[in-house]
C-alpha atoms as one frame of an Amber mdcrd trajectory, in Angstrom:
protein
  99.700   8.326  44.638  96.816   7.701  47.049  94.870   4.495  46.541  91.191
   4.323  47.441  89.162   1.257  48.227  85.789   1.002  46.516  82.823   1.007
  48.846  79.220   1.325  47.713  76.865   2.902  50.251  73.507   1.403  51.100
  70.637   2.778  48.999  67.531   4.299  50.573  64.486   5.548  48.646  61.969
   8.000  50.071  58.583   8.382  48.393  57.316  11.557  49.999  56.251  15.161
  49.617  58.394  18.255  49.367  58.105  20.702  52.276  59.417  24.037  51.079
  60.951  25.307  54.332  63.215  22.258  54.517  61.975  21.191  57.925  60.128
  18.028  56.967  59.224  15.749  54.079  61.651  14.797  51.348  64.139  17.471
  52.385  64.351  16.044  55.910  64.603  12.511  54.532  67.538  13.291  52.253
  69.419  15.089  55.026  68.807  12.182  57.393  69.984   9.610  54.860  73.160
  11.600  54.227  73.911  12.064  57.928  73.574   8.341  58.568  75.657   7.248
  55.583  73.000   6.049  53.155  72.677   7.113  49.520  69.361   8.947  49.336
  66.896   8.792  46.439  63.609  10.721  46.265  60.336  10.336  44.369  58.085
  13.337  45.047  54.350  12.830  45.647  53.278  16.395  46.393  54.513  19.893
  47.256  53.573  21.570  50.514  54.228  25.291  50.975  53.044  26.911  54.202
  51.107  30.164  53.707  52.654  32.981  55.778  49.561  35.110  55.098  47.136
  32.504  56.482  48.573  31.476  59.843  51.099  29.195  58.104  48.437  26.745
  56.947  49.296  24.175  54.292  49.113  24.918  50.590  48.988  21.446  49.103
  49.797  20.668  45.449  49.728  17.011  44.338  52.204  15.672  41.809  50.225
  14.030  38.965  50.032  10.256  39.239  51.715   9.720  35.881  54.686  11.848
  37.016  54.981   9.813  40.221  54.877   6.624  38.149  57.577   8.000  35.816
  59.841   8.825  38.766  59.483   5.381  40.272  59.956   3.654  36.917  63.247
   5.494  36.403  64.441   4.831  39.957  63.554   1.148  39.998  65.059   0.526
  36.564  68.260   2.386  37.415  68.865   0.495  40.659  67.371  -2.869  39.704
  68.750  -5.567  41.987  70.371  -2.974  44.289  67.474  -1.045  45.849  65.788
  -2.996  48.651  64.725  -0.371  51.198  62.143   2.394  50.935  60.370   4.859
  53.180  56.806   6.044  52.494  55.838   9.512  53.679  53.123  11.967  52.661
  50.929  10.556  49.902  48.063  13.054  49.893  45.484  11.251  47.748  44.055
   7.793  47.025  45.296   8.059  43.433  48.854   8.612  44.646  48.549   5.657
  47.003  47.307   3.405  44.173  50.250   4.500  42.011  52.848   3.946  44.716
  51.410   0.589  45.793  51.469  -0.641  42.202  55.144   0.335  41.846  56.064
  -1.302  45.156  54.409  -4.549  44.141  56.496  -4.678  40.953  59.616  -5.780
  42.838  60.761  -7.469  46.036  61.663  -5.308  49.049  63.542  -6.214  52.187
  62.254  -3.172  54.076  59.243  -0.908  53.517  59.080   1.753  56.254  55.680
   3.427  56.445  55.361   6.807  58.134  51.532   6.738  58.134  50.786  10.409
  57.500  47.004  10.235  57.822  45.987  13.902  57.642  47.255  16.865  55.641
  45.852  20.182  56.843  45.363  21.350  53.276  42.863  18.612  52.458  39.087
  18.632  52.650  37.839  16.283  55.421  36.124  13.868  53.041  39.158  13.614
  50.787  41.401  13.139  53.816  39.236  10.244  55.020  39.405   8.586  51.594
  43.186   8.952  51.649  43.426   7.483  55.136  41.337   4.458  54.172  43.407
   3.863  51.027  46.621   4.057  53.053  45.359   1.473  55.532  44.117  -0.824
  52.762  47.013  -0.610  50.299  50.213   0.558  51.980  50.000  -0.742  55.537
  49.860  -4.385  54.324  53.077  -3.809  52.354  54.948  -2.292  55.292  57.621
  -4.161  57.231  58.067  -1.311  59.741  55.725   1.554  60.654  56.203   4.671
  62.794  52.814   6.120  63.822  52.701   9.214  66.005  50.250   9.527  68.910
  47.296  10.534  66.704  48.086   7.964  64.026  48.524   5.200  66.597  45.062
   5.998  67.960  43.544   5.913  64.482  45.254   2.663  63.481  44.580   0.842
  66.753  41.143   2.221  67.634  42.357   3.064  71.142  42.476   6.265  73.140
  46.107   6.575  74.213  46.800   8.391  77.478  49.518   6.234  79.051  52.559
   4.167  78.191  50.476   1.036  78.717  47.949   2.303  76.163  50.779   2.967
  73.706  52.088  -0.561  74.213  48.649  -2.028  73.564  48.259   0.122  70.446
  51.629  -1.029  69.117  50.606  -4.655  69.588  47.262  -4.128  67.807  48.937
  -2.365  64.869  51.489  -5.156  64.571  48.780  -7.804  64.746  46.856  -6.085
  61.941  49.834  -5.449  59.673  52.643  -7.836  60.587  55.017  -4.863  60.604
  57.429  -3.896  63.339  56.003  -0.834  65.086  57.677   2.202  66.631  54.712
   4.028  68.181  55.553   7.562  69.242  54.226   9.067  72.433  56.664  11.951
  72.322  55.430  14.998  74.225  51.797  13.835  74.078  51.947  11.686  77.201
  52.112  13.102  80.720  55.433  13.201  82.529  58.945  14.441  81.910  59.919
  11.595  79.564  59.442  11.418  75.789  58.312   7.818  75.437  58.104   5.672
  72.314  57.269   1.968  72.137  58.888  -0.627  69.872  57.155  -3.932  69.168
  58.028  -6.524  66.535  55.786  -9.387  67.557  58.341 -10.736  70.020  60.027
  -7.900  71.854  58.114  -5.020  73.478  60.470  -2.228  74.498  59.914   1.260
  75.898  62.338   3.863  74.559  62.480   6.803  76.916  64.489  10.045  77.013
  63.924  13.308  78.911  61.605  15.657  77.031  63.291  18.528  75.202  60.785
  21.382  75.431  57.026  21.009  75.385  56.209  21.852  71.759  56.269  19.632
  68.694  59.157  20.186  66.276  58.683  20.027  62.508  60.445  17.138  60.837
  60.703  14.901  63.892  58.386  12.217  62.512  59.845  12.304  59.005  63.391
  12.172  60.335  62.634   9.313  62.725  61.214   7.167  59.925  64.058   8.168
  57.599  66.624   7.248  60.257  64.991   3.835  60.664  65.112   3.448  56.877
  68.789   4.370  56.605  69.774   2.001  59.397  67.770  -0.895  57.956  69.327
  -0.265  54.544  72.768  -0.544  56.172  71.901  -3.889  57.737  70.706  -3.003
  61.239  67.973  -5.033  62.904  64.595  -3.313  63.378  65.310  -2.964  67.110
  68.748  -1.440  66.477  67.258   0.917  63.890  64.618   2.066  66.369  67.203
   2.902  69.025  69.432   4.819  66.592  66.453   6.732  65.210  65.316   7.720
  68.712  68.765   9.102  69.535  69.032  10.842  66.151  65.746  12.687  66.641
  66.370  13.551  70.297  69.688  15.200  69.404  68.081  16.997  66.463  65.290
  18.394  68.647  67.821  19.629  71.200  69.585  21.585  68.419  66.457  22.793
  66.663  66.344  25.616  64.126  64.083  28.546  65.005  61.820  30.031  62.330
  58.867  32.365  61.794  56.467  29.419  61.700  54.679  28.511  64.961  57.034
  25.530  65.270  60.791  25.085  65.179  62.610  22.735  62.788  64.589  19.643
  63.732  68.257  19.747  62.690  69.354  16.495  61.133  72.990  17.157  62.061
  72.369  16.800  65.786  74.441  13.626  66.208  77.556  15.540  65.178
């Protein structure tokens, strides 16, 4: 008779939106958690379904705040004393942000990874601005690690980013404002043949560089990067180690992308295999 040792995996919660094609959002997060050996848990904030009859624009449906609160109440009660790591993705509204922030403040966290999704294409500009301001005011101060892309790093730092040096300065400003470790993503947005990201934790400033894979953005890259950081932190990695693993995870996933009818391909979370 075979005997098995008992081993409990690290727990990782994603509070994020559903993206129906599976390329990004909660679907990407769960696949990333599974690939990296973390037990994934999801609380949905919204549902995004691209419209194939309108140039694949977003159709955005928020989950009611009371339903978000119910999900988080059940999750936090079920894993009380065990769940210490969470990733925050698409929120979509100030009300959602208020609800999530209140739930986060109800317990202690070792790691809160913020993927600062500042704009959803399905939102009206005024509503989007309100959401952005609420995110900066309520969620960024709770974050221990944040992963802004090129646009988000510009918005959070107030800089125009056109070089690696600019990205380094932006990462330092964002850290100084929030106290969080920062993995600022240059990706394909900066000139040159290298996809460059910058890690800064208040002490170490490191440039993470790999050859670019194509010249078009891939859906799910940002979600998967933040989810990979989350999984690694949940397993006990340092922020620096998590950043390096996440960079490799996403680079491999982009190289083995999934083609689709949308104007963008989808990252495959199984790329490290």
